[in-house]
């Protein structure tokens, strides 16, 4: 893109800002409800709507109340949700994640029965299912306990097949295991799901912004942190290599996460690859806005729409955000 030099030395940019209709006419980025994906937390039970204390306005649902919230989203013009499951039991290997009657299959069945057109994305990871809170199976390497990449790949592939059979429309692996997209693609294809797209959390950083999510999903790591698999916030070139690798392995959609502190990565990803790109406006970003708004320090409506528009302007085609319901309401006026 070339920078346009004003044709007249007296070019006055304010001329195009004087009238609301004129500003609307020259607006470059438009945010719409169907750009937004609503993340939802689901746990076993009935009639549950348990507020997450660090994320005001967000809840752990049981499958029945999950359907109510998803229906509300659909009414507001949101067309997609992403599901995170909190199982009844956790163990060392996260076996509840592979249960055909587990919490995500239950949620998928309920959603598909009541809202057949709603796009349901499933997060594919083990941290909610393991007793130690790490994103896969552990084993010892050189005296250190760490997530075993290749054993986790096999389990991830199985988890995706379980979700595909239960009706998932898109699978979204978030564990940052090497080779996860290729392993999942191969497994889905041989199980008859070659039509199912993969949304890869390709550039996912080891971020403190995930704090509130770990309360919501009851998934904090019980020892250490996730920096042996998630990316170092200092690295940008590496994010581009991660994305290239996932595309080569067959990813259909790519994600950058978190969003706000990583707008440069979004922009570079969009310019380098031009593929459909998602941004995850994560739990900590949401919590900051909610906390400041509750004190009257920020105007919540204006700040949320500004943030989401900026994420889209930076290069995101769609945005996973806990603000989705509110933003969709505000966008409709
Ligand atoms: C699971 C996962 C996490 C998030 C999405 N998927 C947590 C983590 O990596 O610790 C974070 C989402 C958010 O903070 O809103 N691996």
mmCIF file of C-alpha atoms and ligand atoms in Angstrom:
data_model
loop_
_atom_site.group_PDB
_atom_site.id
_atom_site.type_symbol
_atom_site.label_atom_id
_atom_site.label_comp_id
_atom_site.label_asym_id
_atom_site.label_seq_id
_atom_site.Cartn_x
_atom_site.Cartn_y
_atom_site.Cartn_z
ATOM 1 C CA UNK A 1 0.000 0.000 0.000
ATOM 2 C CA UNK A 2 1.345 3.419 -0.905
ATOM 3 C CA UNK A 3 0.883 6.440 1.273
ATOM 4 C CA UNK A 4 -1.163 9.080 -0.475
ATOM 5 C CA UNK A 5 0.362 12.503 -0.386
ATOM 6 C CA UNK A 6 -2.359 15.146 -0.107
ATOM 7 C CA UNK A 7 -2.966 16.710 -3.503
ATOM 8 C CA UNK A 8 -3.370 20.143 -2.083
ATOM 9 C CA UNK A 9 -1.157 21.766 0.448
ATOM 10 C CA UNK A 10 -4.311 22.963 2.191
ATOM 11 C CA UNK A 11 -5.910 19.528 2.518
ATOM 12 C CA UNK A 12 -8.128 19.643 5.601
ATOM 13 C CA UNK A 13 -8.942 16.205 7.009
ATOM 14 C CA UNK A 14 -11.621 17.679 9.309
ATOM 15 C CA UNK A 15 -13.904 18.346 6.312
ATOM 16 C CA UNK A 16 -14.742 14.638 6.269
ATOM 17 C CA UNK A 17 -15.415 14.523 10.009
ATOM 18 C CA UNK A 18 -17.964 17.323 10.270
ATOM 19 C CA UNK A 19 -21.172 15.351 9.709
ATOM 20 C CA UNK A 20 -22.185 11.966 11.162
ATOM 21 C CA UNK A 21 -23.353 10.716 7.753
ATOM 22 C CA UNK A 22 -20.071 11.709 6.177
ATOM 23 C CA UNK A 23 -18.056 9.993 8.899
ATOM 24 C CA UNK A 24 -20.141 6.888 8.350
ATOM 25 C CA UNK A 25 -19.501 7.056 4.607
ATOM 26 C CA UNK A 26 -15.714 7.039 4.961
ATOM 27 C CA UNK A 27 -15.480 4.583 7.875
ATOM 28 C CA UNK A 28 -12.953 1.856 7.009
ATOM 29 C CA UNK A 29 -13.792 -0.807 9.578
ATOM 30 C CA UNK A 30 -17.253 -2.022 10.436
ATOM 31 C CA UNK A 31 -17.921 -4.285 13.371
ATOM 32 C CA UNK A 32 -20.932 -6.585 13.137
ATOM 33 C CA UNK A 33 -22.541 -9.089 15.535
ATOM 34 C CA UNK A 34 -21.628 -11.926 13.186
ATOM 35 C CA UNK A 35 -17.935 -11.060 13.575
ATOM 36 C CA UNK A 36 -18.189 -12.216 17.177
ATOM 37 C CA UNK A 37 -17.840 -15.677 18.720
ATOM 38 C CA UNK A 38 -19.185 -16.134 22.252
ATOM 39 C CA UNK A 39 -17.105 -18.367 24.581
ATOM 40 C CA UNK A 40 -19.284 -20.482 26.904
ATOM 41 C CA UNK A 41 -18.421 -22.642 29.916
ATOM 42 C CA UNK A 42 -20.414 -25.775 30.549
ATOM 43 C CA UNK A 43 -20.476 -28.219 33.474
ATOM 44 C CA UNK A 44 -22.656 -31.219 34.313
ATOM 45 C CA UNK A 45 -25.984 -30.628 36.026
ATOM 46 C CA UNK A 46 -29.247 -28.806 35.542
ATOM 47 C CA UNK A 47 -30.403 -25.266 36.042
ATOM 48 C CA UNK A 48 -26.880 -24.035 36.808
ATOM 49 C CA UNK A 49 -25.883 -20.417 36.145
ATOM 50 C CA UNK A 50 -22.926 -19.823 38.383
ATOM 51 C CA UNK A 51 -21.269 -16.440 37.944
ATOM 52 C CA UNK A 52 -17.481 -16.409 37.559
ATOM 53 C CA UNK A 53 -16.270 -13.974 40.210
ATOM 54 C CA UNK A 54 -13.357 -12.589 38.184
ATOM 55 C CA UNK A 55 -15.517 -12.216 35.051
ATOM 56 C CA UNK A 56 -18.710 -10.363 35.921
ATOM 57 C CA UNK A 57 -21.514 -11.241 33.541
ATOM 58 C CA UNK A 58 -19.976 -14.616 32.568
ATOM 59 C CA UNK A 59 -21.262 -17.922 33.913
ATOM 60 C CA UNK A 60 -20.632 -21.609 34.167
ATOM 61 C CA UNK A 61 -23.770 -23.155 32.657
ATOM 62 C CA UNK A 62 -25.305 -26.591 32.679
ATOM 63 C CA UNK A 63 -26.370 -27.823 29.218
ATOM 64 C CA UNK A 64 -29.969 -26.541 29.643
ATOM 65 C CA UNK A 65 -29.053 -22.974 30.630
ATOM 66 C CA UNK A 66 -26.287 -23.037 28.035
ATOM 67 C CA UNK A 67 -28.967 -23.413 25.374
ATOM 68 C CA UNK A 68 -30.824 -20.379 26.773
ATOM 69 C CA UNK A 69 -27.747 -18.174 26.570
ATOM 70 C CA UNK A 70 -26.829 -19.469 23.116
ATOM 71 C CA UNK A 71 -30.393 -18.756 21.944
ATOM 72 C CA UNK A 72 -30.054 -15.192 23.218
ATOM 73 C CA UNK A 73 -26.809 -14.852 21.250
ATOM 74 C CA UNK A 74 -28.496 -16.160 18.122
ATOM 75 C CA UNK A 75 -31.356 -13.643 18.539
ATOM 76 C CA UNK A 76 -28.785 -10.846 18.701
ATOM 77 C CA UNK A 77 -27.146 -11.878 15.435
ATOM 78 C CA UNK A 78 -24.209 -13.837 16.843
ATOM 79 C CA UNK A 79 -23.714 -16.947 14.735
ATOM 80 C CA UNK A 80 -21.028 -18.904 16.589
ATOM 81 C CA UNK A 81 -20.054 -20.038 20.079
ATOM 82 C CA UNK A 82 -16.963 -21.832 21.405
ATOM 83 C CA UNK A 83 -17.383 -24.370 24.202
ATOM 84 C CA UNK A 84 -15.173 -25.071 27.212
ATOM 85 C CA UNK A 85 -16.079 -28.066 29.345
ATOM 86 C CA UNK A 86 -15.629 -28.597 33.071
ATOM 87 C CA UNK A 87 -15.894 -32.358 33.651
ATOM 88 C CA UNK A 88 -17.352 -34.104 36.692
ATOM 89 C CA UNK A 89 -13.993 -35.836 37.361
ATOM 90 C CA UNK A 90 -10.394 -34.985 36.631
ATOM 91 C CA UNK A 91 -7.490 -37.442 36.520
ATOM 92 C CA UNK A 92 -3.807 -37.612 35.555
ATOM 93 C CA UNK A 93 -4.466 -38.104 31.845
ATOM 94 C CA UNK A 94 -7.719 -36.189 31.441
ATOM 95 C CA UNK A 95 -9.712 -39.255 30.443
ATOM 96 C CA UNK A 96 -13.081 -37.448 30.828
ATOM 97 C CA UNK A 97 -12.154 -35.533 27.672
ATOM 98 C CA UNK A 98 -12.534 -38.729 25.652
ATOM 99 C CA UNK A 99 -15.901 -39.738 27.093
ATOM 100 C CA UNK A 100 -18.595 -39.971 24.412
ATOM 101 C CA UNK A 101 -21.139 -39.111 27.107
ATOM 102 C CA UNK A 102 -18.932 -36.372 28.588
ATOM 103 C CA UNK A 103 -19.820 -32.760 29.191
ATOM 104 C CA UNK A 104 -18.964 -31.396 25.729
ATOM 105 C CA UNK A 105 -20.907 -34.135 23.890
ATOM 106 C CA UNK A 106 -23.885 -33.421 26.189
ATOM 107 C CA UNK A 107 -23.664 -29.713 25.435
ATOM 108 C CA UNK A 108 -23.338 -30.358 21.690
ATOM 109 C CA UNK A 109 -26.416 -32.570 21.667
ATOM 110 C CA UNK A 110 -28.460 -29.956 23.536
ATOM 111 C CA UNK A 111 -27.324 -27.099 21.287
ATOM 112 C CA UNK A 112 -27.829 -29.023 18.067
ATOM 113 C CA UNK A 113 -31.329 -30.075 19.133
ATOM 114 C CA UNK A 114 -32.487 -26.523 19.865
ATOM 115 C CA UNK A 115 -30.297 -24.338 17.639
ATOM 116 C CA UNK A 116 -29.349 -26.416 14.602
ATOM 117 C CA UNK A 117 -28.014 -23.435 12.628
ATOM 118 C CA UNK A 118 -25.710 -22.113 15.347
ATOM 119 C CA UNK A 119 -22.040 -22.790 14.563
ATOM 120 C CA UNK A 120 -20.522 -24.666 17.481
ATOM 121 C CA UNK A 121 -16.751 -24.617 17.859
ATOM 122 C CA UNK A 122 -15.163 -26.897 20.456
ATOM 123 C CA UNK A 123 -11.933 -26.034 22.255
ATOM 124 C CA UNK A 124 -9.619 -29.037 22.133
ATOM 125 C CA UNK A 125 -7.317 -29.239 25.127
ATOM 126 C CA UNK A 126 -6.781 -31.204 28.329
ATOM 127 C CA UNK A 127 -6.121 -28.575 30.981
ATOM 128 C CA UNK A 128 -9.750 -28.592 32.158
ATOM 129 C CA UNK A 129 -9.650 -32.399 32.411
ATOM 130 C CA UNK A 130 -6.318 -33.153 34.058
ATOM 131 C CA UNK A 131 -5.807 -33.161 37.833
ATOM 132 C CA UNK A 132 -2.486 -31.301 37.383
ATOM 133 C CA UNK A 133 -4.033 -28.647 35.109
ATOM 134 C CA UNK A 134 -1.529 -28.989 32.254
ATOM 135 C CA UNK A 135 -2.646 -29.170 28.640
ATOM 136 C CA UNK A 136 -1.709 -32.821 28.078
ATOM 137 C CA UNK A 137 -0.234 -36.020 29.487
ATOM 138 C CA UNK A 138 2.916 -35.629 31.592
ATOM 139 C CA UNK A 139 6.182 -37.515 31.372
ATOM 140 C CA UNK A 140 9.709 -36.969 32.586
ATOM 141 C CA UNK A 141 12.377 -35.705 30.212
ATOM 142 C CA UNK A 142 15.902 -35.182 31.501
ATOM 143 C CA UNK A 143 14.716 -34.986 35.082
ATOM 144 C CA UNK A 144 11.868 -32.541 34.411
ATOM 145 C CA UNK A 145 8.201 -33.319 34.367
ATOM 146 C CA UNK A 146 6.649 -31.829 31.243
ATOM 147 C CA UNK A 147 3.776 -32.315 28.830
ATOM 148 C CA UNK A 148 4.541 -35.270 26.563
ATOM 149 C CA UNK A 149 3.989 -33.880 23.086
ATOM 150 C CA UNK A 150 3.402 -37.029 21.059
ATOM 151 C CA UNK A 151 1.291 -38.918 23.574
ATOM 152 C CA UNK A 152 -0.855 -35.799 23.888
ATOM 153 C CA UNK A 153 -1.270 -35.689 20.099
ATOM 154 C CA UNK A 154 -2.899 -39.118 20.103
ATOM 155 C CA UNK A 155 -5.312 -38.058 22.817
ATOM 156 C CA UNK A 156 -6.079 -34.761 21.088
ATOM 157 C CA UNK A 157 -6.946 -36.603 17.904
ATOM 158 C CA UNK A 158 -9.348 -38.833 19.867
ATOM 159 C CA UNK A 159 -10.889 -35.867 21.643
ATOM 160 C CA UNK A 160 -11.595 -34.204 18.292
ATOM 161 C CA UNK A 161 -13.252 -37.336 16.949
ATOM 162 C CA UNK A 162 -15.474 -37.568 20.051
ATOM 163 C CA UNK A 163 -16.531 -33.953 19.536
ATOM 164 C CA UNK A 164 -16.998 -34.396 15.787
ATOM 165 C CA UNK A 165 -19.274 -37.396 16.376
ATOM 166 C CA UNK A 166 -21.318 -35.371 18.865
ATOM 167 C CA UNK A 167 -21.873 -32.612 16.304
ATOM 168 C CA UNK A 168 -19.049 -30.058 16.552
ATOM 169 C CA UNK A 169 -18.875 -27.826 13.462
ATOM 170 C CA UNK A 170 -15.264 -26.678 13.912
ATOM 171 C CA UNK A 171 -12.536 -28.056 16.185
ATOM 172 C CA UNK A 172 -10.106 -25.615 17.788
ATOM 173 C CA UNK A 173 -6.962 -27.142 19.311
ATOM 174 C CA UNK A 174 -5.535 -24.741 21.913
ATOM 175 C CA UNK A 175 -2.785 -26.770 23.553
ATOM 176 C CA UNK A 176 0.159 -25.553 21.442
ATOM 177 C CA UNK A 177 1.510 -29.074 20.900
ATOM 178 C CA UNK A 178 3.881 -29.489 17.957
ATOM 179 C CA UNK A 179 2.187 -31.260 15.072
ATOM 180 C CA UNK A 180 -1.314 -30.973 16.554
ATOM 181 C CA UNK A 181 -2.981 -29.784 13.368
ATOM 182 C CA UNK A 182 -1.515 -32.579 11.226
ATOM 183 C CA UNK A 183 -2.439 -35.241 13.805
ATOM 184 C CA UNK A 184 -6.005 -33.962 14.077
ATOM 185 C CA UNK A 185 -6.436 -33.585 10.307
ATOM 186 C CA UNK A 186 -5.305 -37.159 9.731
ATOM 187 C CA UNK A 187 -7.583 -38.516 12.453
ATOM 188 C CA UNK A 188 -10.631 -36.558 11.308
ATOM 189 C CA UNK A 189 -10.135 -37.581 7.691
ATOM 190 C CA UNK A 190 -9.885 -41.256 8.496
ATOM 191 C CA UNK A 191 -12.957 -41.094 10.756
ATOM 192 C CA UNK A 192 -15.103 -39.615 7.978
ATOM 193 C CA UNK A 193 -14.842 -35.950 8.984
ATOM 194 C CA UNK A 194 -12.794 -34.566 6.123
ATOM 195 C CA UNK A 195 -15.377 -31.767 5.823
ATOM 196 C CA UNK A 196 -14.689 -30.433 9.332
ATOM 197 C CA UNK A 197 -12.481 -27.319 9.536
ATOM 198 C CA UNK A 198 -9.674 -26.849 12.075
ATOM 199 C CA UNK A 199 -9.285 -23.481 13.795
ATOM 200 C CA UNK A 200 -5.777 -23.574 15.194
ATOM 201 C CA UNK A 201 -4.706 -21.496 18.175
ATOM 202 C CA UNK A 202 -1.513 -21.099 16.148
ATOM 203 C CA UNK A 203 0.103 -18.198 17.958
ATOM 204 C CA UNK A 204 -0.901 -18.569 21.569
ATOM 205 C CA UNK A 205 1.274 -16.803 24.094
ATOM 206 C CA UNK A 206 2.094 -17.826 27.672
ATOM 207 C CA UNK A 207 0.086 -14.907 29.006
ATOM 208 C CA UNK A 208 -0.931 -13.573 32.394
ATOM 209 C CA UNK A 209 -4.116 -12.382 30.675
ATOM 210 C CA UNK A 210 -5.570 -15.918 31.020
ATOM 211 C CA UNK A 211 -5.852 -15.572 34.815
ATOM 212 C CA UNK A 212 -9.656 -15.287 35.099
ATOM 213 C CA UNK A 213 -10.209 -18.104 32.563
ATOM 214 C CA UNK A 214 -8.440 -20.498 34.872
ATOM 215 C CA UNK A 215 -11.015 -19.729 37.565
ATOM 216 C CA UNK A 216 -13.814 -20.069 35.001
ATOM 217 C CA UNK A 217 -12.582 -23.401 33.633
ATOM 218 C CA UNK A 218 -11.141 -24.579 36.972
ATOM 219 C CA UNK A 219 -7.884 -25.295 35.156
ATOM 220 C CA UNK A 220 -4.887 -23.574 36.786
ATOM 221 C CA UNK A 221 -1.647 -25.592 36.468
ATOM 222 C CA UNK A 222 -0.896 -27.200 39.839
ATOM 223 C CA UNK A 223 2.867 -26.779 39.366
ATOM 224 C CA UNK A 224 4.984 -24.659 37.050
ATOM 225 C CA UNK A 225 3.420 -22.729 34.192
ATOM 226 C CA UNK A 226 2.686 -23.209 30.506
ATOM 227 C CA UNK A 227 5.839 -21.662 29.086
ATOM 228 C CA UNK A 228 7.239 -24.983 27.817
ATOM 229 C CA UNK A 229 4.410 -25.095 25.262
ATOM 230 C CA UNK A 230 2.890 -21.616 24.924
ATOM 231 C CA UNK A 231 4.882 -18.824 23.274
ATOM 232 C CA UNK A 232 7.182 -16.245 24.825
ATOM 233 C CA UNK A 233 5.441 -12.820 24.687
ATOM 234 C CA UNK A 234 8.725 -11.320 23.473
ATOM 235 C CA UNK A 235 8.605 -13.174 20.137
ATOM 236 C CA UNK A 236 6.971 -12.096 16.891
ATOM 237 C CA UNK A 237 8.981 -13.852 14.155
ATOM 238 C CA UNK A 238 8.304 -17.113 15.935
ATOM 239 C CA UNK A 239 4.545 -16.471 15.751
ATOM 240 C CA UNK A 240 4.792 -16.220 11.975
ATOM 241 C CA UNK A 241 6.697 -19.520 11.857
ATOM 242 C CA UNK A 242 4.078 -21.166 14.096
ATOM 243 C CA UNK A 243 1.314 -19.948 11.796
ATOM 244 C CA UNK A 244 3.150 -21.077 8.655
ATOM 245 C CA UNK A 245 3.640 -24.508 10.192
ATOM 246 C CA UNK A 246 -0.023 -24.874 11.138
ATOM 247 C CA UNK A 247 -1.116 -23.815 7.651
ATOM 248 C CA UNK A 248 1.266 -26.344 6.132
ATOM 249 C CA UNK A 249 -0.280 -29.001 8.385
ATOM 250 C CA UNK A 250 -3.742 -28.159 7.100
ATOM 251 C CA UNK A 251 -5.225 -25.537 9.420
ATOM 252 C CA UNK A 252 -8.227 -23.834 7.834
ATOM 253 C CA UNK A 253 -8.458 -20.944 10.276
ATOM 254 C CA UNK A 254 -5.734 -19.364 12.364
ATOM 255 C CA UNK A 255 -5.879 -17.635 15.728
ATOM 256 C CA UNK A 256 -3.728 -15.143 17.578
ATOM 257 C CA UNK A 257 -4.203 -15.016 21.347
ATOM 258 C CA UNK A 258 -4.432 -12.797 23.403
ATOM 259 C CA UNK A 259 -5.565 -9.869 21.262
ATOM 260 C CA UNK A 260 -4.866 -6.430 22.707
ATOM 261 C CA UNK A 261 -1.201 -6.750 23.559
ATOM 262 C CA UNK A 262 -0.637 -8.644 20.280
ATOM 263 C CA UNK A 263 -2.206 -6.416 17.621
ATOM 264 C CA UNK A 264 1.152 -6.281 15.834
ATOM 265 C CA UNK A 265 1.082 -10.075 15.487
ATOM 266 C CA UNK A 266 -2.453 -9.938 14.090
ATOM 267 C CA UNK A 267 -1.482 -7.335 11.530
ATOM 268 C CA UNK A 268 1.631 -9.225 10.440
ATOM 269 C CA UNK A 269 -0.251 -12.531 10.269
ATOM 270 C CA UNK A 270 -2.927 -10.981 8.078
ATOM 271 C CA UNK A 271 -0.388 -9.353 5.771
ATOM 272 C CA UNK A 272 1.862 -12.406 5.560
ATOM 273 C CA UNK A 273 -0.748 -15.104 4.985
ATOM 274 C CA UNK A 274 -4.084 -13.540 4.084
ATOM 275 C CA UNK A 275 -5.958 -16.522 5.527
ATOM 276 C CA UNK A 276 -9.076 -16.233 7.702
ATOM 277 C CA UNK A 277 -7.777 -14.942 10.989
ATOM 278 C CA UNK A 278 -9.294 -14.996 14.477
ATOM 279 C CA UNK A 279 -8.310 -13.026 17.551
ATOM 280 C CA UNK A 280 -9.104 -14.115 21.095
ATOM 281 C CA UNK A 281 -9.995 -11.147 23.291
ATOM 282 C CA UNK A 282 -9.229 -13.149 26.438
ATOM 283 C CA UNK A 283 -10.515 -13.311 29.993
ATOM 284 C CA UNK A 284 -8.007 -10.873 31.505
ATOM 285 C CA UNK A 285 -8.747 -8.275 28.851
ATOM 286 C CA UNK A 286 -12.445 -8.647 29.669
ATOM 287 C CA UNK A 287 -11.856 -8.489 33.431
ATOM 288 C CA UNK A 288 -9.867 -5.242 33.165
ATOM 289 C CA UNK A 289 -12.647 -3.528 31.231
ATOM 290 C CA UNK A 290 -15.366 -4.824 33.575
ATOM 291 C CA UNK A 291 -13.470 -3.806 36.716
ATOM 292 C CA UNK A 292 -12.754 -0.286 35.512
ATOM 293 C CA UNK A 293 -16.290 0.152 34.147
ATOM 294 C CA UNK A 294 -17.849 -0.994 37.427
ATOM 295 C CA UNK A 295 -15.995 1.841 39.165
ATOM 296 C CA UNK A 296 -17.122 4.363 36.594
ATOM 297 C CA UNK A 297 -13.559 4.860 35.375
ATOM 298 C CA UNK A 298 -14.345 3.819 31.812
ATOM 299 C CA UNK A 299 -17.479 4.044 29.673
ATOM 300 C CA UNK A 300 -18.032 0.329 29.112
ATOM 301 C CA UNK A 301 -20.032 0.591 25.907
ATOM 302 C CA UNK A 302 -17.612 2.953 24.198
ATOM 303 C CA UNK A 303 -14.510 1.115 25.368
ATOM 304 C CA UNK A 304 -15.765 -2.320 24.296
ATOM 305 C CA UNK A 305 -16.772 -1.170 20.830
ATOM 306 C CA UNK A 306 -13.482 0.692 20.443
ATOM 307 C CA UNK A 307 -11.446 -2.354 21.491
ATOM 308 C CA UNK A 308 -13.318 -4.771 19.224
ATOM 309 C CA UNK A 309 -13.159 -2.381 16.271
ATOM 310 C CA UNK A 310 -9.410 -1.964 16.831
ATOM 311 C CA UNK A 311 -8.889 -5.735 16.876
ATOM 312 C CA UNK A 312 -10.748 -6.011 13.593
ATOM 313 C CA UNK A 313 -8.867 -3.053 12.120
ATOM 314 C CA UNK A 314 -5.572 -4.728 13.070
ATOM 315 C CA UNK A 315 -6.466 -7.705 10.861
ATOM 316 C CA UNK A 316 -8.864 -10.061 12.622
ATOM 317 C CA UNK A 317 -11.725 -11.410 10.523
ATOM 318 C CA UNK A 318 -13.548 -12.578 13.627
ATOM 319 C CA UNK A 319 -13.160 -12.176 17.366
ATOM 320 C CA UNK A 320 -13.729 -14.544 20.271
ATOM 321 C CA UNK A 321 -14.930 -12.286 23.058
ATOM 322 C CA UNK A 322 -16.817 -12.441 26.349
ATOM 323 C CA UNK A 323 -18.265 -9.044 25.417
ATOM 324 C CA UNK A 324 -20.128 -10.639 22.490
ATOM 325 C CA UNK A 325 -23.669 -10.416 23.921
ATOM 326 C CA UNK A 326 -23.306 -6.814 25.105
ATOM 327 C CA UNK A 327 -21.486 -5.722 21.965
ATOM 328 C CA UNK A 328 -24.132 -7.284 19.720
ATOM 329 C CA UNK A 329 -26.853 -5.428 21.670
ATOM 330 C CA UNK A 330 -24.999 -2.122 21.352
ATOM 331 C CA UNK A 331 -24.286 -2.640 17.671
ATOM 332 C CA UNK A 332 -27.995 -3.065 17.075
ATOM 333 C CA UNK A 333 -28.548 0.319 18.740
HETATM 334 C C1 LIG B 1 -6.968 -23.927 27.206
HETATM 335 C C2 LIG B 1 -7.349 -22.515 27.005
HETATM 336 C C3 LIG B 1 -7.044 -21.383 27.776
HETATM 337 C C4 LIG B 1 -7.726 -20.317 27.211
HETATM 338 C C5 LIG B 1 -8.408 -20.808 26.107
HETATM 339 N N1 LIG B 1 -8.138 -22.163 25.988
HETATM 340 C C6 LIG B 1 -6.284 -21.258 29.040
HETATM 341 C C7 LIG B 1 -4.831 -21.434 29.083
HETATM 342 O O1 LIG B 1 -4.157 -21.652 28.086
HETATM 343 O O2 LIG B 1 -4.337 -21.366 30.200
HETATM 344 C C8 LIG B 1 -7.728 -18.903 27.730
HETATM 345 C C9 LIG B 1 -8.896 -18.079 27.352
HETATM 346 C C10 LIG B 1 -9.078 -16.843 28.120
HETATM 347 O O3 LIG B 1 -8.241 -16.413 28.940
HETATM 348 O O4 LIG B 1 -10.125 -16.218 27.931
HETATM 349 N N2 LIG B 1 -5.681 -24.274 26.902
#
